[in-house]
mmCIF file of C-alpha atoms in Angstrom:
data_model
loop_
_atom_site.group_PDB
_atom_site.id
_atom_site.type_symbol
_atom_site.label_atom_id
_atom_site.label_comp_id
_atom_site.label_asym_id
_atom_site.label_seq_id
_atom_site.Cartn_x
_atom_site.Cartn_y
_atom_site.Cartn_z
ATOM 1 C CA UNK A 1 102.788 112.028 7.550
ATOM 2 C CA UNK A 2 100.734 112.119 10.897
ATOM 3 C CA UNK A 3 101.962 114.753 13.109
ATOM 4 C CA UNK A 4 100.340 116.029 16.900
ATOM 5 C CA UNK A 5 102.053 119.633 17.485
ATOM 6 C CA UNK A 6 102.380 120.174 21.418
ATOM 7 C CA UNK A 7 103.676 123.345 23.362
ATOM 8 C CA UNK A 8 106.656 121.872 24.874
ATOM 9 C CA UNK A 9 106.574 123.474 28.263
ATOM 10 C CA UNK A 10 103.835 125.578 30.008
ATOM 11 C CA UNK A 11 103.969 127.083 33.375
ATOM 12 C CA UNK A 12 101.062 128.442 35.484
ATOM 13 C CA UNK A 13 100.216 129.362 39.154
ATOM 14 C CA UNK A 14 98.152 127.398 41.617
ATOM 15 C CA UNK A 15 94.875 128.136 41.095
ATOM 16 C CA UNK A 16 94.748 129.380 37.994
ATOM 17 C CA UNK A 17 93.163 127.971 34.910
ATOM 18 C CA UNK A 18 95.263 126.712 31.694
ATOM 19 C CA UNK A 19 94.809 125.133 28.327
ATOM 20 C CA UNK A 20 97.193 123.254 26.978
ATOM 21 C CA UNK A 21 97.031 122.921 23.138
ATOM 22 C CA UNK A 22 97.352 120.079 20.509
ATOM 23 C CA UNK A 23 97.214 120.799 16.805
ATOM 24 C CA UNK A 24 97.170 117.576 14.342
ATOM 25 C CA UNK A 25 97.562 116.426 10.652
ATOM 26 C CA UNK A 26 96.030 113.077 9.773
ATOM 27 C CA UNK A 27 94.441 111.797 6.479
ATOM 28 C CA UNK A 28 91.891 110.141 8.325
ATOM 29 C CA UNK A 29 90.778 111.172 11.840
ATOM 30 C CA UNK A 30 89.175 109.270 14.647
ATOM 31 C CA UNK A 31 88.638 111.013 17.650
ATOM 32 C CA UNK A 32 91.520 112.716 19.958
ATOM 33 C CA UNK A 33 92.658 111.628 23.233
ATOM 34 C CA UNK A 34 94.918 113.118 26.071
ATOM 35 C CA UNK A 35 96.854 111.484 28.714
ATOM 36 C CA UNK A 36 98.588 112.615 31.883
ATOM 37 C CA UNK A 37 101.984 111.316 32.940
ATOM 38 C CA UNK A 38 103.243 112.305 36.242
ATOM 39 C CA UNK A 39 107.392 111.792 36.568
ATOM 40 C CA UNK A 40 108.086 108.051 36.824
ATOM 41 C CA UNK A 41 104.158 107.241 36.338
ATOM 42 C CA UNK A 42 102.587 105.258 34.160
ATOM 43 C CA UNK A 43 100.231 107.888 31.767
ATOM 44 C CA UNK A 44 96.909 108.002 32.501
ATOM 45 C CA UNK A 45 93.582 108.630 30.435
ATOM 46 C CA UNK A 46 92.113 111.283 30.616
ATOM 47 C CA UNK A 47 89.709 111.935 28.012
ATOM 48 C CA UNK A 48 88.646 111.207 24.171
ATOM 49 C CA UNK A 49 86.497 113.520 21.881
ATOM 50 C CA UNK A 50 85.353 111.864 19.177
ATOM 51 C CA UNK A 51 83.099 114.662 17.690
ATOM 52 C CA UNK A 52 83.812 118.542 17.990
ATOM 53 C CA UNK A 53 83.124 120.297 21.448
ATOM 54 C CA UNK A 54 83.638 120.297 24.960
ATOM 55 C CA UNK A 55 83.709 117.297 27.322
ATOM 56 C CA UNK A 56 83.921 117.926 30.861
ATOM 57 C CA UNK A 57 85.255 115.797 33.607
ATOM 58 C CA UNK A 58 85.486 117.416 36.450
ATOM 59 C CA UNK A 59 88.480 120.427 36.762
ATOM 60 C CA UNK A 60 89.388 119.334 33.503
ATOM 61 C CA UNK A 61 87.934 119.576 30.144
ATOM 62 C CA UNK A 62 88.594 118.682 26.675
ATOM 63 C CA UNK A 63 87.957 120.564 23.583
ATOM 64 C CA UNK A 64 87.849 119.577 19.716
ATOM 65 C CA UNK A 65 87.362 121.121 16.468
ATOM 66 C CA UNK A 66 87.652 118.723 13.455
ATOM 67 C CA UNK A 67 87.502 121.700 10.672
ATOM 68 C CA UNK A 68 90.559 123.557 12.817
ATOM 69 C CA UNK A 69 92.212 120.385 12.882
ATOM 70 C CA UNK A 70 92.885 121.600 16.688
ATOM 71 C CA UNK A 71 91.933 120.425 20.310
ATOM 72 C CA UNK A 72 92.773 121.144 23.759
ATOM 73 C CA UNK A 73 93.044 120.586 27.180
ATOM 74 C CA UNK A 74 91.387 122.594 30.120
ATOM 75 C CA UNK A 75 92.626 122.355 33.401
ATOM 76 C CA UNK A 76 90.510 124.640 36.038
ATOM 77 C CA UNK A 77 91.788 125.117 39.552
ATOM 78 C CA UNK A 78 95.113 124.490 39.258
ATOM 79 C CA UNK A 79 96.487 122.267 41.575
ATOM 80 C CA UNK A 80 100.106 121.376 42.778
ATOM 81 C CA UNK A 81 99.481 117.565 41.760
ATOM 82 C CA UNK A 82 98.587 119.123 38.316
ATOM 83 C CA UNK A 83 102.391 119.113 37.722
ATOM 84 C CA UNK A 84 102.855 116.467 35.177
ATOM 85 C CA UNK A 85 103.684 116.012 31.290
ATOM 86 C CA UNK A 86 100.214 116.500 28.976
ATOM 87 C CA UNK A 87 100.029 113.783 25.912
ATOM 88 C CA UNK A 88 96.932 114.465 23.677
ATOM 89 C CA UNK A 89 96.815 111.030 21.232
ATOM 90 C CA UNK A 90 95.068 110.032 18.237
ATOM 91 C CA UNK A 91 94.810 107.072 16.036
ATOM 92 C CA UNK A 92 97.374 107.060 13.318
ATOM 93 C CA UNK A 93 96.259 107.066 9.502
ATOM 94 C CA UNK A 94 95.972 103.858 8.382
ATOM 95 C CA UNK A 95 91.957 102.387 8.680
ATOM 96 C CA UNK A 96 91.266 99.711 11.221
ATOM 97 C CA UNK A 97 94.797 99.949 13.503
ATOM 98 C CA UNK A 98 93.994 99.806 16.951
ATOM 99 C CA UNK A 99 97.099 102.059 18.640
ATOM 100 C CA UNK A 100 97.587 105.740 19.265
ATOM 101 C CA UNK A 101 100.098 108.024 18.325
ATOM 102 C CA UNK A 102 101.033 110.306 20.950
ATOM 103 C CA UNK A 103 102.233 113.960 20.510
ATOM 104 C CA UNK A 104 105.103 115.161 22.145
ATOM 105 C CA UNK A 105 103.789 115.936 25.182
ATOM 106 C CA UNK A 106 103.821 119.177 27.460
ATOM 107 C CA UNK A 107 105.500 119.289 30.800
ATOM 108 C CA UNK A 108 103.129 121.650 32.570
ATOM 109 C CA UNK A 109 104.383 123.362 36.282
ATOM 110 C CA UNK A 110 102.553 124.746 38.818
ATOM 111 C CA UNK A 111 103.808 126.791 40.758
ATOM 112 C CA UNK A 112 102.713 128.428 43.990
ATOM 113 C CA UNK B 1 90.353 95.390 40.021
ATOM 114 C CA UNK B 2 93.794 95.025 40.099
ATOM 115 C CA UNK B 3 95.058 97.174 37.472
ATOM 116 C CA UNK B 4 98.150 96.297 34.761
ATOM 117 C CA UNK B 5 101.393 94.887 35.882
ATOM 118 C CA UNK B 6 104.164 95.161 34.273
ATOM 119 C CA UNK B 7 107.706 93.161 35.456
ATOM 120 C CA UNK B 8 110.021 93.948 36.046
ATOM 121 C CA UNK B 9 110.257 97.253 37.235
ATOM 122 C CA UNK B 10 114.216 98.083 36.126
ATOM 123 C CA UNK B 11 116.626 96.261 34.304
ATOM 124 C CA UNK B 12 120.020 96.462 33.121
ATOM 125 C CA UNK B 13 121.075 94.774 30.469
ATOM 126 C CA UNK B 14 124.600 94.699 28.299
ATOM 127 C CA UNK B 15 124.648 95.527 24.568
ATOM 128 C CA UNK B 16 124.114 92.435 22.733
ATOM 129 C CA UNK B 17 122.045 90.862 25.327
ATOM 130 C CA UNK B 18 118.324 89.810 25.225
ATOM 131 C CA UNK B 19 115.628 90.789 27.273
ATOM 132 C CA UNK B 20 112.207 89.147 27.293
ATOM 133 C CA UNK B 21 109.396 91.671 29.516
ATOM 134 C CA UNK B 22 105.936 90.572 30.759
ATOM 135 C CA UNK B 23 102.549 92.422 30.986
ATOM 136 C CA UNK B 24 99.460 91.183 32.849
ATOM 137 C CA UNK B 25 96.663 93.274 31.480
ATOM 138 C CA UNK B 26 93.603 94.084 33.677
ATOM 139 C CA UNK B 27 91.379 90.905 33.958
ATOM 140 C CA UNK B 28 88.681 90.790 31.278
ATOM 141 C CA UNK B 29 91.333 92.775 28.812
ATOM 142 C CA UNK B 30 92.021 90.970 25.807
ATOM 143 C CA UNK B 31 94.187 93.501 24.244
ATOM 144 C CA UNK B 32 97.507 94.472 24.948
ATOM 145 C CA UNK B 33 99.453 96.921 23.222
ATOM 146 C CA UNK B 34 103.387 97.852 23.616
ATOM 147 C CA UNK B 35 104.619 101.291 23.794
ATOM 148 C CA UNK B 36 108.497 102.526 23.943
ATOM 149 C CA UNK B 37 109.313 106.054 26.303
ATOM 150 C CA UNK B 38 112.015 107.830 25.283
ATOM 151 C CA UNK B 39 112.915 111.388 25.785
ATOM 152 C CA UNK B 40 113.831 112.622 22.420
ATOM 153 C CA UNK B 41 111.126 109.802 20.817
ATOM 154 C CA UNK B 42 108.411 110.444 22.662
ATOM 155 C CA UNK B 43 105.520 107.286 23.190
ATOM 156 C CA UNK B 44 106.234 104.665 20.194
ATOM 157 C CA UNK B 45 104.087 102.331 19.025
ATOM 158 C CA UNK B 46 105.590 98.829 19.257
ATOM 159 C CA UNK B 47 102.633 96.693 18.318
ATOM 160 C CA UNK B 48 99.306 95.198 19.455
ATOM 161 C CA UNK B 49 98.289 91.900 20.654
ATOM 162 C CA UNK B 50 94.079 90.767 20.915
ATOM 163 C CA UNK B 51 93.386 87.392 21.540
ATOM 164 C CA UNK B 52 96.482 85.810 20.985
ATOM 165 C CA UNK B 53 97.148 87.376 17.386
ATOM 166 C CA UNK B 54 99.277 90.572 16.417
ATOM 167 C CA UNK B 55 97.209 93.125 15.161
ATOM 168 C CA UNK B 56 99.386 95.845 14.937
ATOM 169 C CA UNK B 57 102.920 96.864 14.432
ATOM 170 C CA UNK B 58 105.302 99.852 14.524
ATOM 171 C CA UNK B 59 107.999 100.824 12.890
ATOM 172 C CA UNK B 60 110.602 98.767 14.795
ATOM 173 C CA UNK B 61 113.452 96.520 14.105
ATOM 174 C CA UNK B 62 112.635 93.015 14.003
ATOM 175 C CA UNK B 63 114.579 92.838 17.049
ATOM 176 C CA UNK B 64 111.390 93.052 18.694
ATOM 177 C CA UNK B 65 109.193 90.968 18.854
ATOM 178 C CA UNK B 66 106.458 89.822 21.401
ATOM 179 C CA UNK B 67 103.522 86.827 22.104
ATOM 180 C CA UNK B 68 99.961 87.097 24.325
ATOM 181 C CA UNK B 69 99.182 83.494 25.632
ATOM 182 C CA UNK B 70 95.703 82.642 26.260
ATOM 183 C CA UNK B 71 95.249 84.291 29.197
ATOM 184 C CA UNK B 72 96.003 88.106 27.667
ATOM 185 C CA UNK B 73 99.264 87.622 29.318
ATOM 186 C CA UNK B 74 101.495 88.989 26.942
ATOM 187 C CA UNK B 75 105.806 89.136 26.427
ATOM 188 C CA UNK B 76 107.954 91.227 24.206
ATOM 189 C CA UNK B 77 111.282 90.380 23.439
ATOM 190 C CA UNK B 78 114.501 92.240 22.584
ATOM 191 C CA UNK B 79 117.132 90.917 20.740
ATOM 192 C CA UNK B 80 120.835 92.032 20.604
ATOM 193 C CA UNK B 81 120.267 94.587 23.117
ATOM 194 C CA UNK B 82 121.350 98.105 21.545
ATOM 195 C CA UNK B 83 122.297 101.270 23.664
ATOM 196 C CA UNK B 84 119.398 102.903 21.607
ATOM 197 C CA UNK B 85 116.863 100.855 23.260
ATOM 198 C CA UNK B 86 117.260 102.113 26.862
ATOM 199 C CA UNK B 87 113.822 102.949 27.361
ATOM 200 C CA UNK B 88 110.552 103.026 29.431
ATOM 201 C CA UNK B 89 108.788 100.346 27.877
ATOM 202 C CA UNK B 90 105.188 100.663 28.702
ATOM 203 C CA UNK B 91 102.355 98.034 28.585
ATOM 204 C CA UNK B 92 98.493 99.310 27.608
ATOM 205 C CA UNK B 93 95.283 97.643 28.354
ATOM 206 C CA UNK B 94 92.458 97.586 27.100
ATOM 207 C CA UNK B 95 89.017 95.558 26.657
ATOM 208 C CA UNK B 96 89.519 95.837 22.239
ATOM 209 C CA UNK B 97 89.645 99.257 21.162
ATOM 210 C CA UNK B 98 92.529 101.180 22.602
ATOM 211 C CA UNK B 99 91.845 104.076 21.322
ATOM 212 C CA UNK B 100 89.028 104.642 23.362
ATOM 213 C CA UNK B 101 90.962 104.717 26.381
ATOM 214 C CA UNK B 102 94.365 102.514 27.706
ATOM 215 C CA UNK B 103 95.304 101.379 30.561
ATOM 216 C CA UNK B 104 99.549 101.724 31.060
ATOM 217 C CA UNK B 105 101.239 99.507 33.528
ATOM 218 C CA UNK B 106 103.697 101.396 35.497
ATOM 219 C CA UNK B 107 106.451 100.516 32.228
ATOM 220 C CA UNK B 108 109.873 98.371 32.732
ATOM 221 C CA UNK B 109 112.830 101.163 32.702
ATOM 222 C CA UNK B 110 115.330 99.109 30.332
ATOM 223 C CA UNK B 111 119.061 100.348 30.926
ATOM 224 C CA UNK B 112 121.832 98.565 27.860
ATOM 225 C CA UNK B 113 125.269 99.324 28.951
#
């Protein structure tokens, strides 16, 4: 079945850079998206990579490689705000649906 | 533009009960989608409404069910409420092709007691 692997937790300090990792097994694949939820917030969009490489936006950036089966999030200058829970997302197996299946999700801290 | 709204914010509910939630997708948006937030769950896929018709659906009960009227406005239902479906349900936007990019409403936190 269609699964999005996730680091559970990560914690890093203010400032800093992290990556926050998303590994997936699909039949069919369609691009990759991530999402940020803050506690009691709706999730937001952040980005999509259809096709392997980077996409920037800003502090954060978004990374895929189709032949790893593997993406990941970038997030430069760590900020307090940053605090929040990480989904990446991808469109489940079957051709022509039209929803996402989220991963897990990573609660990412940062601290001072 | 005013973004999604979702209402109401928190509800509590006994088992047994029904529960009927609403969703007013960002104007323009013809496609609203239904997501359940649970901790050990995760974000699941409830299903997908585009013009009025149900695209999509998850792996749920048929306890659940939901409508769009014409206006992208869209409902879901819950029938014979179940502690198991305390949730965060959440509401996503978007102009046809969600997986380009959603918008959530801020979600309706469901409490069955």
């Amino acid at each position: 079945g269609q699964s999005l692997e996730q680091p559970s937790e990560v914690t890093a300090v203010e400032g800093a850079i992290v990556q926050i990792n998303c590994t997936y097994q699909t039949s069919g694949f369609y691009g990759l998206s991530w999402y940020q939820q803050h506690d009691g917030g709706a999730p937001t969009f952040l980005s999509y990579n259809a096709l392997d490489g980077l996409e920037e936006t800003g502090r954060f950036s978004s990374f895929l490689s189709r032949s790893d089966s593997y993406g990941y999030l970038l997030l430069q200058e760590l900020q307090m705000k940053d605090s929040a829970s990480y989904f990446c997302a991808a469109p489940p197996d079957q051709t022509g649906a039209n929803n996402l299946f989220f991963g897990t999700g990573t609660r990412l801290t940062v601290i001072p | 533009k005013a973004g999604v709204t979702q209402t109401p914010r928190y509800l509590i509910k006994t088992r047994g009960q029904q529960v009927t939630l609403s969703c007013s997708p960002i104007s323009g948006h013809r496609s609203v989608s239904w997501y359940q937030q649970t901790p050990g769950q995760g974000l699941q896929f409830l299903f997908e409404y585009f013009s009025e018709t149900q695209r999509n659906k998850g792996n749920f009960p048929g306890r659940f069910s939901g409508r769009q009227f014409s206006n992208s406005r869209s409902e879901m239902n819950v029938s014979t409420l179940e502690l198991g479906d305390s949730a965060l349900y959440l509401c996503a936007s978007s102009s046809g092709q969600g997986i380009y990019g959603y918008t959530f409403g801020s979600g309706t936190r469901l409490t069955v007691v």
